[in-house]
PDB file of C-alpha atoms in Angstrom:
ATOM      1  CA  UNK Y   1     -26.306  12.771  61.342  1.00 44.00           C
ATOM      2  CA  UNK Y   2     -25.408  16.047  63.072  1.00 45.00           C
ATOM      3  CA  UNK Y   3     -22.678  14.309  65.025  1.00 46.00           C
ATOM      4  CA  UNK Y   4     -21.246  12.882  61.822  1.00 47.00           C
ATOM      5  CA  UNK Y   5     -21.229  16.306  60.124  1.00 47.00           C
ATOM      6  CA  UNK Y   6     -19.717  17.910  63.167  1.00 48.00           C
ATOM      7  CA  UNK Y   7     -16.943  15.327  63.310  1.00 48.00           C
ATOM      8  CA  UNK Y   8     -16.147  15.494  59.619  1.00 48.00           C
ATOM      9  CA  UNK Y   9     -13.935  18.637  59.720  1.00 51.00           C
ATOM     10  CA  UNK Y  10     -11.994  17.164  62.591  1.00 51.00           C
ATOM     11  CA  UNK Y  11     -10.921  14.106  60.599  1.00 59.00           C
ATOM     12  CA  UNK Y  12      -8.233  15.848  58.486  1.00 57.00           C
ATOM     13  CA  UNK Y  13      -6.752  17.421  61.643  1.00 59.00           C
ATOM     14  CA  UNK Y  14      -6.782  14.069  63.363  1.00 58.00           C
ATOM     15  CA  UNK Y  15      -5.214  12.461  60.330  1.00 54.00           C
ATOM     16  CA  UNK Y  16      -2.441  15.078  60.165  1.00 55.00           C
ATOM     17  CA  UNK Y  17      -1.839  14.624  63.864  1.00 57.00           C
ATOM     18  CA  UNK Y  18      -0.885  11.009  63.197  1.00 69.00           C
ATOM     19  CA  UNK Y  19       2.859  10.396  63.396  1.00 69.00           C
ATOM     20  CA  UNK Y  20       2.725   7.979  60.449  1.00 74.00           C
ATOM     21  CA  UNK Y  21       1.033  10.608  58.266  1.00 74.00           C
ATOM     22  CA  UNK Y  22       3.625  13.265  59.134  1.00 74.00           C
ATOM     23  CA  UNK Y  23       6.452  10.883  58.332  1.00 79.00           C
ATOM     24  CA  UNK Y  24       4.782   9.980  55.033  1.00 77.00           C
ATOM     25  CA  UNK Y  25       4.444  13.670  54.106  1.00 80.00           C
ATOM     26  CA  UNK Y  26       8.084  14.231  55.033  1.00 82.00           C
ATOM     27  CA  UNK Y  27       9.195  11.365  52.778  1.00 83.00           C
ATOM     28  CA  UNK Y  28       7.005  12.586  49.906  1.00 83.00           C
ATOM     29  CA  UNK Y  29       8.126  16.205  50.169  1.00 87.00           C
ATOM     30  CA  UNK Y  30      11.374  15.850  48.139  1.00 88.00           C
ATOM     31  CA  UNK Y  31       9.500  14.145  45.286  1.00 88.00           C
ATOM     32  CA  UNK Y  32       6.773  16.811  45.337  1.00 88.00           C
ATOM     33  CA  UNK Y  33       9.352  19.622  45.271  1.00 90.00           C
ATOM     34  CA  UNK Y  34      11.214  17.842  42.461  1.00 89.00           C
ATOM     35  CA  UNK Y  35       8.047  17.593  40.346  1.00 87.00           C
ATOM     36  CA  UNK Y  36       7.042  21.186  41.045  1.00 88.00           C
ATOM     37  CA  UNK Y  37      10.461  22.618  40.162  1.00 89.00           C
ATOM     38  CA  UNK Y  38      11.353  20.466  37.154  1.00 88.00           C
ATOM     39  CA  UNK Y  39       7.922  19.732  35.633  1.00 87.00           C
ATOM     40  CA  UNK Y  40       5.085  21.964  36.828  1.00 88.00           C
ATOM     41  CA  UNK Y  41       7.013  25.252  36.872  1.00 91.00           C
ATOM     42  CA  UNK Y  42       8.524  24.859  33.344  1.00 89.00           C
ATOM     43  CA  UNK Y  43       5.136  23.890  31.878  1.00 89.00           C
ATOM     44  CA  UNK Y  44       3.330  26.876  33.414  1.00 91.00           C
ATOM     45  CA  UNK Y  45       6.204  29.195  32.461  1.00 91.00           C
ATOM     46  CA  UNK Y  46       5.990  28.013  28.857  1.00 91.00           C
ATOM     47  CA  UNK Y  47       2.219  28.402  28.874  1.00 92.00           C
ATOM     48  CA  UNK Y  48       2.502  31.928  30.270  1.00 93.00           C
ATOM     49  CA  UNK Y  49       5.179  32.850  27.728  1.00 91.00           C
ATOM     50  CA  UNK Y  50       2.993  31.621  24.870  1.00 91.00           C
ATOM     51  CA  UNK Y  51       0.147  34.037  25.723  1.00 92.00           C
ATOM     52  CA  UNK Y  52       2.282  37.183  26.100  1.00 89.00           C
ATOM     53  CA  UNK Y  53       3.332  39.555  23.360  1.00 85.00           C
ATOM     54  CA  UNK Y  54       6.710  41.293  23.221  1.00 81.00           C
ATOM     55  CA  UNK Y  55       5.402  44.023  25.548  1.00 82.00           C
ATOM     56  CA  UNK Y  56       4.072  41.571  28.109  1.00 79.00           C
ATOM     57  CA  UNK Y  57       0.369  41.963  27.295  1.00 86.00           C
ATOM     58  CA  UNK Y  58      -1.863  38.923  26.958  1.00 87.00           C
ATOM     59  CA  UNK Y  59      -2.443  37.744  23.393  1.00 89.00           C
ATOM     60  CA  UNK Y  60      -3.276  34.640  21.366  1.00 91.00           C
ATOM     61  CA  UNK Y  61      -1.440  35.831  18.270  1.00 91.00           C
ATOM     62  CA  UNK Y  62       1.321  33.278  18.749  1.00 92.00           C
ATOM     63  CA  UNK Y  63      -1.204  30.442  18.567  1.00 92.00           C
ATOM     64  CA  UNK Y  64      -2.818  32.002  15.491  1.00 92.00           C
ATOM     65  CA  UNK Y  65       0.629  32.169  13.904  1.00 91.00           C
ATOM     66  CA  UNK Y  66       1.364  28.557  14.904  1.00 90.00           C
ATOM     67  CA  UNK Y  67      -1.843  27.318  13.281  1.00 92.00           C
ATOM     68  CA  UNK Y  68      -1.578  29.205   9.994  1.00 91.00           C
ATOM     69  CA  UNK Y  69       0.678  29.276   6.951  1.00 89.00           C
ATOM     70  CA  UNK Y  70       4.010  27.461   7.005  1.00 91.00           C
ATOM     71  CA  UNK Y  71       3.731  26.596  10.695  1.00 91.00           C
ATOM     72  CA  UNK Y  72       0.456  24.755  10.103  1.00 92.00           C
ATOM     73  CA  UNK Y  73       2.104  22.879   7.232  1.00 93.00           C
ATOM     74  CA  UNK Y  74       4.902  21.845   9.595  1.00 93.00           C
ATOM     75  CA  UNK Y  75       2.317  20.605  12.098  1.00 93.00           C
ATOM     76  CA  UNK Y  76       0.606  18.483   9.434  1.00 94.00           C
ATOM     77  CA  UNK Y  77       4.000  17.153   8.310  1.00 94.00           C
ATOM     78  CA  UNK Y  78       4.766  16.174  11.900  1.00 94.00           C
ATOM     79  CA  UNK Y  79       1.439  14.363  12.258  1.00 93.00           C
ATOM     80  CA  UNK Y  80       1.881  12.581   8.910  1.00 95.00           C
ATOM     81  CA  UNK Y  81       5.452  11.406   9.567  1.00 95.00           C
ATOM     82  CA  UNK Y  82       4.522  10.331  13.110  1.00 94.00           C
ATOM     83  CA  UNK Y  83       1.564   8.324  11.775  1.00 94.00           C
ATOM     84  CA  UNK Y  84       3.732   6.684   9.105  1.00 95.00           C
ATOM     85  CA  UNK Y  85       6.373   5.855  11.705  1.00 95.00           C
ATOM     86  CA  UNK Y  86       3.760   4.360  14.025  1.00 94.00           C
ATOM     87  CA  UNK Y  87       2.299   2.274  11.202  1.00 94.00           C
ATOM     88  CA  UNK Y  88       5.609   0.849   9.970  1.00 95.00           C
ATOM     89  CA  UNK Y  89       6.979   0.234  13.459  1.00 94.00           C
ATOM     90  CA  UNK Y  90       3.715  -1.510  14.327  1.00 93.00           C
ATOM     91  CA  UNK Y  91       3.823  -3.806  11.279  1.00 94.00           C
ATOM     92  CA  UNK Y  92       7.513  -4.687  11.641  1.00 94.00           C
ATOM     93  CA  UNK Y  93       7.250  -4.876  15.425  1.00 93.00           C
ATOM     94  CA  UNK Y  94       4.258  -7.213  15.185  1.00 94.00           C
ATOM     95  CA  UNK Y  95       6.156  -9.612  12.928  1.00 93.00           C
ATOM     96  CA  UNK Y  96       9.253  -9.550  15.137  1.00 93.00           C
ATOM     97  CA  UNK Y  97       7.379  -9.851  18.424  1.00 93.00           C
ATOM     98  CA  UNK Y  98       5.197 -12.659  17.072  1.00 91.00           C
ATOM     99  CA  UNK Y  99       8.253 -14.601  15.916  1.00 92.00           C
ATOM    100  CA  UNK Y 100      10.124 -14.033  19.201  1.00 92.00           C
ATOM    101  CA  UNK Y 101       7.104 -15.008  21.315  1.00 89.00           C
ATOM    102  CA  UNK Y 102       7.137 -18.456  19.684  1.00 87.00           C
ATOM    103  CA  UNK Y 103      10.774 -19.119  20.653  1.00 88.00           C
ATOM    104  CA  UNK Y 104      11.996 -20.835  23.791  1.00 86.00           C
ATOM    105  CA  UNK Y 105      13.036 -18.718  26.795  1.00 86.00           C
ATOM    106  CA  UNK Y 106      16.765 -18.750  25.957  1.00 90.00           C
ATOM    107  CA  UNK Y 107      16.402 -17.884  22.265  1.00 91.00           C
ATOM    108  CA  UNK Y 108      13.667 -15.363  23.019  1.00 89.00           C
ATOM    109  CA  UNK Y 109      15.904 -13.592  25.536  1.00 88.00           C
ATOM    110  CA  UNK Y 110      18.761 -13.498  23.022  1.00 91.00           C
ATOM    111  CA  UNK Y 111      16.474 -12.138  20.293  1.00 90.00           C
ATOM    112  CA  UNK Y 112      15.091  -9.440  22.588  1.00 89.00           C
ATOM    113  CA  UNK Y 113      18.662  -8.498  23.516  1.00 89.00           C
ATOM    114  CA  UNK Y 114      19.485  -8.011  19.829  1.00 89.00           C
ATOM    115  CA  UNK Y 115      16.388  -5.830  19.407  1.00 88.00           C
ATOM    116  CA  UNK Y 116      16.922  -3.700  22.514  1.00 86.00           C
ATOM    117  CA  UNK Y 117      20.726  -3.207  22.587  1.00 87.00           C
ATOM    118  CA  UNK Y 118      20.819  -0.734  19.640  1.00 82.00           C
ATOM    119  CA  UNK Y 119      18.452   1.466  21.647  1.00 82.00           C
ATOM    120  CA  UNK Y 120      21.249   2.126  24.152  1.00 85.00           C
ATOM    121  CA  UNK Y 121      23.509   3.539  21.445  1.00 85.00           C
ATOM    122  CA  UNK Y 122      23.436   7.310  21.010  1.00 86.00           C
ATOM    123  CA  UNK Y 123      20.637   8.452  18.709  1.00 85.00           C
ATOM    124  CA  UNK Y 124      23.131  10.661  16.877  1.00 88.00           C
ATOM    125  CA  UNK Y 125      25.439   7.712  16.206  1.00 90.00           C
ATOM    126  CA  UNK Y 126      22.543   5.561  14.981  1.00 90.00           C
ATOM    127  CA  UNK Y 127      21.343   8.350  12.688  1.00 91.00           C
ATOM    128  CA  UNK Y 128      24.770   8.737  11.099  1.00 92.00           C
ATOM    129  CA  UNK Y 129      24.888   4.965  10.718  1.00 91.00           C
ATOM    130  CA  UNK Y 130      21.634   5.055   8.734  1.00 92.00           C
ATOM    131  CA  UNK Y 131      22.975   7.945   6.633  1.00 92.00           C
ATOM    132  CA  UNK Y 132      25.980   5.814   5.692  1.00 92.00           C
ATOM    133  CA  UNK Y 133      23.821   2.767   4.939  1.00 92.00           C
ATOM    134  CA  UNK Y 134      21.192   4.602   2.892  1.00 92.00           C
ATOM    135  CA  UNK Y 135      23.528   6.763   0.802  1.00 89.00           C
ATOM    136  CA  UNK Y 136      23.887   6.358  -2.964  1.00 86.00           C
ATOM    137  CA  UNK Y 137      26.942   4.178  -2.389  1.00 87.00           C
ATOM    138  CA  UNK Y 138      25.727   2.772   0.906  1.00 89.00           C
ATOM    139  CA  UNK Y 139      25.105  -0.848   1.783  1.00 90.00           C
ATOM    140  CA  UNK Y 140      21.378  -0.821   0.972  1.00 90.00           C
ATOM    141  CA  UNK Y 141      21.768   0.655  -2.507  1.00 91.00           C
ATOM    142  CA  UNK Y 142      24.795  -1.508  -3.273  1.00 91.00           C
ATOM    143  CA  UNK Y 143      22.753  -4.620  -2.461  1.00 91.00           C
ATOM    144  CA  UNK Y 144      19.852  -3.383  -4.610  1.00 89.00           C
ATOM    145  CA  UNK Y 145      22.223  -2.677  -7.516  1.00 90.00           C
ATOM    146  CA  UNK Y 146      23.845  -6.071  -7.090  1.00 89.00           C
ATOM    147  CA  UNK Y 147      20.427  -7.743  -7.243  1.00 88.00           C
ATOM    148  CA  UNK Y 148      19.644  -5.911 -10.466  1.00 86.00           C
ATOM    149  CA  UNK Y 149      16.626  -4.070  -9.048  1.00 86.00           C
ATOM    150  CA  UNK Y 150      15.308  -1.622 -11.698  1.00 87.00           C
ATOM    151  CA  UNK Y 151      15.932   2.007 -10.818  1.00 83.00           C
ATOM    152  CA  UNK Y 152      18.634   1.329  -8.239  1.00 83.00           C
ATOM    153  CA  UNK Y 153      20.333   3.156  -6.638  1.00 86.00           C
ATOM    154  CA  UNK Y 154      17.363   4.923  -5.055  1.00 89.00           C
ATOM    155  CA  UNK Y 155      17.278   8.282  -3.314  1.00 90.00           C
ATOM    156  CA  UNK Y 156      16.793   7.136   0.288  1.00 90.00           C
ATOM    157  CA  UNK Y 157      18.140  10.197   2.068  1.00 91.00           C
ATOM    158  CA  UNK Y 158      17.002  13.802   2.553  1.00 91.00           C
ATOM    159  CA  UNK Y 159      13.376  12.948   1.827  1.00 91.00           C
ATOM    160  CA  UNK Y 160      10.421  11.507   3.707  1.00 93.00           C
ATOM    161  CA  UNK Y 161      11.517   7.934   3.006  1.00 92.00           C
ATOM    162  CA  UNK Y 162      14.782   8.475   4.854  1.00 92.00           C
ATOM    163  CA  UNK Y 163      13.071  10.207   7.790  1.00 93.00           C
ATOM    164  CA  UNK Y 164      10.505   7.423   8.189  1.00 94.00           C
ATOM    165  CA  UNK Y 165      13.200   4.730   7.990  1.00 93.00           C
ATOM    166  CA  UNK Y 166      15.246   6.462  10.667  1.00 92.00           C
ATOM    167  CA  UNK Y 167      12.361   7.189  13.023  1.00 92.00           C
ATOM    168  CA  UNK Y 168      10.939   3.680  12.582  1.00 93.00           C
ATOM    169  CA  UNK Y 169      14.295   2.202  13.580  1.00 91.00           C
ATOM    170  CA  UNK Y 170      14.247   4.362  16.717  1.00 90.00           C
ATOM    171  CA  UNK Y 171      10.703   3.411  17.716  1.00 91.00           C
ATOM    172  CA  UNK Y 172      10.954  -0.293  16.879  1.00 91.00           C
ATOM    173  CA  UNK Y 173      12.394  -1.448  20.252  1.00 90.00           C
ATOM    174  CA  UNK Y 174       9.486   0.187  22.126  1.00 90.00           C
ATOM    175  CA  UNK Y 175       6.949  -1.514  19.861  1.00 93.00           C
ATOM    176  CA  UNK Y 176       8.591  -4.930  20.076  1.00 93.00           C
ATOM    177  CA  UNK Y 177       8.860  -4.779  23.866  1.00 91.00           C
ATOM    178  CA  UNK Y 178       5.184  -3.850  24.282  1.00 91.00           C
ATOM    179  CA  UNK Y 179       3.884  -6.410  21.789  1.00 92.00           C
ATOM    180  CA  UNK Y 180       6.153  -9.176  23.074  1.00 92.00           C
ATOM    181  CA  UNK Y 181       4.743  -8.801  26.583  1.00 89.00           C
ATOM    182  CA  UNK Y 182       1.185  -8.916  25.228  1.00 89.00           C
ATOM    183  CA  UNK Y 183       1.829 -11.912  22.977  1.00 90.00           C
ATOM    184  CA  UNK Y 184       3.546 -13.908  25.704  1.00 88.00           C
ATOM    185  CA  UNK Y 185       0.422 -13.453  27.796  1.00 85.00           C
ATOM    186  CA  UNK Y 186      -1.867 -15.020  25.186  1.00 86.00           C
ATOM    187  CA  UNK Y 187      -3.158 -18.424  26.288  1.00 83.00           C
ATOM    188  CA  UNK Y 188      -2.064 -20.766  23.495  1.00 84.00           C
ATOM    189  CA  UNK Y 189      -4.697 -23.267  24.582  1.00 86.00           C
ATOM    190  CA  UNK Y 190      -7.314 -20.986  23.056  1.00 85.00           C
ATOM    191  CA  UNK Y 191      -5.583 -21.262  19.686  1.00 86.00           C
ATOM    192  CA  UNK Y 192      -5.294 -25.036  20.056  1.00 87.00           C
ATOM    193  CA  UNK Y 193      -8.973 -25.252  20.965  1.00 89.00           C
ATOM    194  CA  UNK Y 194      -9.940 -23.294  17.869  1.00 87.00           C
ATOM    195  CA  UNK Y 195      -7.757 -25.552  15.718  1.00 88.00           C
ATOM    196  CA  UNK Y 196      -9.320 -28.661  17.233  1.00 88.00           C
ATOM    197  CA  UNK Y 197     -12.742 -27.367  16.186  1.00 87.00           C
ATOM    198  CA  UNK Y 198     -11.652 -27.164  12.565  1.00 84.00           C
ATOM    199  CA  UNK Y 199     -10.672 -23.504  12.260  1.00 84.00           C
ATOM    200  CA  UNK Y 200      -7.913 -22.740   9.782  1.00 85.00           C
ATOM    201  CA  UNK Y 201      -4.843 -20.653  10.537  1.00 86.00           C
ATOM    202  CA  UNK Y 202      -6.272 -17.519   8.968  1.00 89.00           C
ATOM    203  CA  UNK Y 203      -9.546 -17.863  10.903  1.00 89.00           C
ATOM    204  CA  UNK Y 204      -7.673 -18.502  14.166  1.00 89.00           C
ATOM    205  CA  UNK Y 205      -5.513 -15.441  13.562  1.00 88.00           C
ATOM    206  CA  UNK Y 206      -8.440 -13.187  12.642  1.00 88.00           C
ATOM    207  CA  UNK Y 207     -11.081 -14.411  15.112  1.00 88.00           C
ATOM    208  CA  UNK Y 208      -8.994 -15.481  18.134  1.00 87.00           C
ATOM    209  CA  UNK Y 209      -5.404 -14.226  18.151  1.00 89.00           C
ATOM    210  CA  UNK Y 210      -5.858 -10.733  16.727  1.00 89.00           C
ATOM    211  CA  UNK Y 211      -8.671  -9.707  19.148  1.00 86.00           C
ATOM    212  CA  UNK Y 212      -6.516 -10.852  22.082  1.00 86.00           C
ATOM    213  CA  UNK Y 213      -3.538  -8.715  21.072  1.00 89.00           C
ATOM    214  CA  UNK Y 214      -5.561  -5.791  19.654  1.00 87.00           C
ATOM    215  CA  UNK Y 215      -5.297  -3.618  22.833  1.00 85.00           C
ATOM    216  CA  UNK Y 216      -1.525  -4.107  22.810  1.00 87.00           C
ATOM    217  CA  UNK Y 217      -1.385  -3.171  19.129  1.00 90.00           C
ATOM    218  CA  UNK Y 218      -3.371   0.002  19.732  1.00 88.00           C
ATOM    219  CA  UNK Y 219      -1.236   0.966  22.742  1.00 87.00           C
ATOM    220  CA  UNK Y 220       2.053   0.311  20.922  1.00 90.00           C
ATOM    221  CA  UNK Y 221       0.914   2.269  17.875  1.00 90.00           C
ATOM    222  CA  UNK Y 222      -0.245   5.245  19.938  1.00 89.00           C
ATOM    223  CA  UNK Y 223       2.957   5.328  21.982  1.00 88.00           C
ATOM    224  CA  UNK Y 224       5.089   5.205  18.826  1.00 91.00           C
ATOM    225  CA  UNK Y 225       3.017   8.058  17.418  1.00 92.00           C
ATOM    226  CA  UNK Y 226       3.373  10.123  20.600  1.00 90.00           C
ATOM    227  CA  UNK Y 227       7.140   9.587  20.832  1.00 89.00           C
ATOM    228  CA  UNK Y 228       7.591  10.457  17.159  1.00 91.00           C
ATOM    229  CA  UNK Y 229       5.810  13.810  17.581  1.00 90.00           C
ATOM    230  CA  UNK Y 230       8.707  15.387  19.449  1.00 87.00           C
ATOM    231  CA  UNK Y 231      11.613  13.677  17.705  1.00 87.00           C
ATOM    232  CA  UNK Y 232      14.315  16.031  16.472  1.00 89.00           C
ATOM    233  CA  UNK Y 233      17.663  14.450  15.536  1.00 89.00           C
ATOM    234  CA  UNK Y 234      16.636  12.017  12.791  1.00 89.00           C
ATOM    235  CA  UNK Y 235      14.291  14.362  10.855  1.00 90.00           C
ATOM    236  CA  UNK Y 236      16.847  17.159  11.063  1.00 89.00           C
ATOM    237  CA  UNK Y 237      19.708  15.027   9.705  1.00 91.00           C
ATOM    238  CA  UNK Y 238      17.929  12.641   7.325  1.00 92.00           C
ATOM    239  CA  UNK Y 239      15.230  14.937   5.945  1.00 89.00           C
ATOM    240  CA  UNK Y 240      15.024  18.014   3.767  1.00 89.00           C
ATOM    241  CA  UNK Y 241      13.266  21.343   4.502  1.00 88.00           C
ATOM    242  CA  UNK Y 242      10.061  19.683   3.261  1.00 89.00           C
ATOM    243  CA  UNK Y 243      10.271  17.262   6.215  1.00 89.00           C
ATOM    244  CA  UNK Y 244      10.694  19.928   8.889  1.00 90.00           C
ATOM    245  CA  UNK Y 245       8.948  18.724  12.042  1.00 92.00           C
ATOM    246  CA  UNK Y 246       7.640  20.740  14.927  1.00 92.00           C
ATOM    247  CA  UNK Y 247      10.664  20.055  17.169  1.00 90.00           C
ATOM    248  CA  UNK Y 248      12.972  21.351  14.434  1.00 90.00           C
ATOM    249  CA  UNK Y 249      10.750  24.406  14.013  1.00 91.00           C
ATOM    250  CA  UNK Y 250      10.918  25.147  17.741  1.00 91.00           C
ATOM    251  CA  UNK Y 251      14.710  24.881  17.632  1.00 90.00           C
ATOM    252  CA  UNK Y 252      14.876  27.283  14.678  1.00 90.00           C
ATOM    253  CA  UNK Y 253      12.607  29.816  16.343  1.00 90.00           C
ATOM    254  CA  UNK Y 254      14.692  29.798  19.528  1.00 89.00           C
ATOM    255  CA  UNK Y 255      18.230  29.525  18.144  1.00 88.00           C
ATOM    256  CA  UNK Y 256      17.959  31.494  14.892  1.00 87.00           C
ATOM    257  CA  UNK Y 257      14.951  33.816  15.127  1.00 86.00           C
ATOM    258  CA  UNK Y 258      14.901  34.475  18.894  1.00 87.00           C
ATOM    259  CA  UNK Y 259      11.104  34.005  18.899  1.00 88.00           C
ATOM    260  CA  UNK Y 260      10.684  32.488  22.322  1.00 91.00           C
ATOM    261  CA  UNK Y 261       6.971  33.264  22.480  1.00 91.00           C
ATOM    262  CA  UNK Y 262       6.247  31.548  19.178  1.00 91.00           C
ATOM    263  CA  UNK Y 263       8.377  28.568  20.202  1.00 92.00           C
ATOM    264  CA  UNK Y 264       6.451  28.390  23.492  1.00 93.00           C
ATOM    265  CA  UNK Y 265       3.134  28.289  21.607  1.00 92.00           C
ATOM    266  CA  UNK Y 266       4.452  25.493  19.383  1.00 92.00           C
ATOM    267  CA  UNK Y 267       5.602  23.643  22.490  1.00 91.00           C
ATOM    268  CA  UNK Y 268       2.197  23.957  24.154  1.00 93.00           C
ATOM    269  CA  UNK Y 269       0.487  22.618  21.022  1.00 92.00           C
ATOM    270  CA  UNK Y 270       2.905  19.681  20.987  1.00 90.00           C
ATOM    271  CA  UNK Y 271       2.220  19.091  24.686  1.00 89.00           C
ATOM    272  CA  UNK Y 272      -1.548  19.083  24.092  1.00 91.00           C
ATOM    273  CA  UNK Y 273      -1.144  16.560  21.272  1.00 89.00           C
ATOM    274  CA  UNK Y 274       0.930  14.390  23.595  1.00 88.00           C
ATOM    275  CA  UNK Y 275      -1.682  14.595  26.362  1.00 88.00           C
ATOM    276  CA  UNK Y 276      -4.413  13.675  23.862  1.00 88.00           C
ATOM    277  CA  UNK Y 277      -2.399  10.649  22.770  1.00 85.00           C
ATOM    278  CA  UNK Y 278      -1.808   9.568  26.365  1.00 84.00           C
ATOM    279  CA  UNK Y 279      -5.531   9.832  27.088  1.00 88.00           C
ATOM    280  CA  UNK Y 280      -6.198   7.574  24.105  1.00 84.00           C
ATOM    281  CA  UNK Y 281      -3.622   5.093  25.417  1.00 81.00           C
ATOM    282  CA  UNK Y 282      -5.360   5.116  28.813  1.00 82.00           C
ATOM    283  CA  UNK Y 283      -8.750   4.642  27.162  1.00 84.00           C
ATOM    284  CA  UNK Y 284      -7.507   1.741  25.049  1.00 76.00           C
ATOM    285  CA  UNK Y 285      -5.908   0.097  28.094  1.00 74.00           C
ATOM    286  CA  UNK Y 286      -9.142   0.460  30.086  1.00 78.00           C
ATOM    287  CA  UNK Y 287     -11.180  -1.053  27.242  1.00 74.00           C
ATOM    288  CA  UNK Y 288      -8.730  -3.953  26.985  1.00 67.00           C
ATOM    289  CA  UNK Y 289      -8.950  -4.674  30.714  1.00 71.00           C
ATOM    290  CA  UNK Y 290     -12.745  -4.502  30.552  1.00 71.00           C
ATOM    291  CA  UNK Y 291     -12.803  -7.035  27.713  1.00 66.00           C
ATOM    292  CA  UNK Y 292     -10.513  -9.372  29.662  1.00 62.00           C
ATOM    293  CA  UNK Y 293     -12.753  -9.161  32.727  1.00 68.00           C
ATOM    294  CA  UNK Y 294     -15.890  -9.797  30.674  1.00 65.00           C
ATOM    295  CA  UNK Y 295     -14.240 -12.746  28.916  1.00 55.00           C
ATOM    296  CA  UNK Y 296     -13.203 -14.287  32.213  1.00 56.00           C
TER     297      UNK Y 296
END
């Protein structure tokens, strides 16, 4: 026992003396420096800026300001629009991914290409495209008027409807990609076995298929929610002042009001919300893997 304890401190020195370990550290050093300079340092600088007043003294007033009044309303608006975006992208993405997963390899690849390619177009260009389509004389309203829909043309821009449509279109490729991978991994023999035992389509969907894809649904929804939290372009161009989101507020505080400390506090709050969402994603993924292992 004594010999083991005596030899324990020598192990790290012996490990560092290894040529393979030194080479590994040398290879990892550029990546570590890159992360420290471009990720760790900006985060700690923002955190430090958020707890300093204009004279440099420590204070939490910026966080109090961020969580009260208009700023708190903006935070709730951000959470609400992000949740709506996650919900709609999840519903539409589920339908698309489910349909694509039933196609053959060639058609499925073509369908996924159609879904993913718009994602590589500039977000600004896509947003202006939606503005043109959703305007009073845009394609959507012209079709609704042509169909004789009561109340058409509708106000689809510069309100929450327009913002949610735009952000859902942005998040849809992520949702479809995640759900498609999950749905392709479902063993169709389980569905056939349930059908052979007399289960109807609704029962098979509710009792067999949905539990198998539930972890993927939760992960896709959470990721859409997280990505929507910090989105700026679409809410700024397709919404009104009532749809101001936290990223827009940060931009206003920096560019127009020169309130870097307040913007830093808003950024830290947004970062904490993102970390909380990522922890939920990790938890859901772990629960899904545990269920798969228990089922096998």
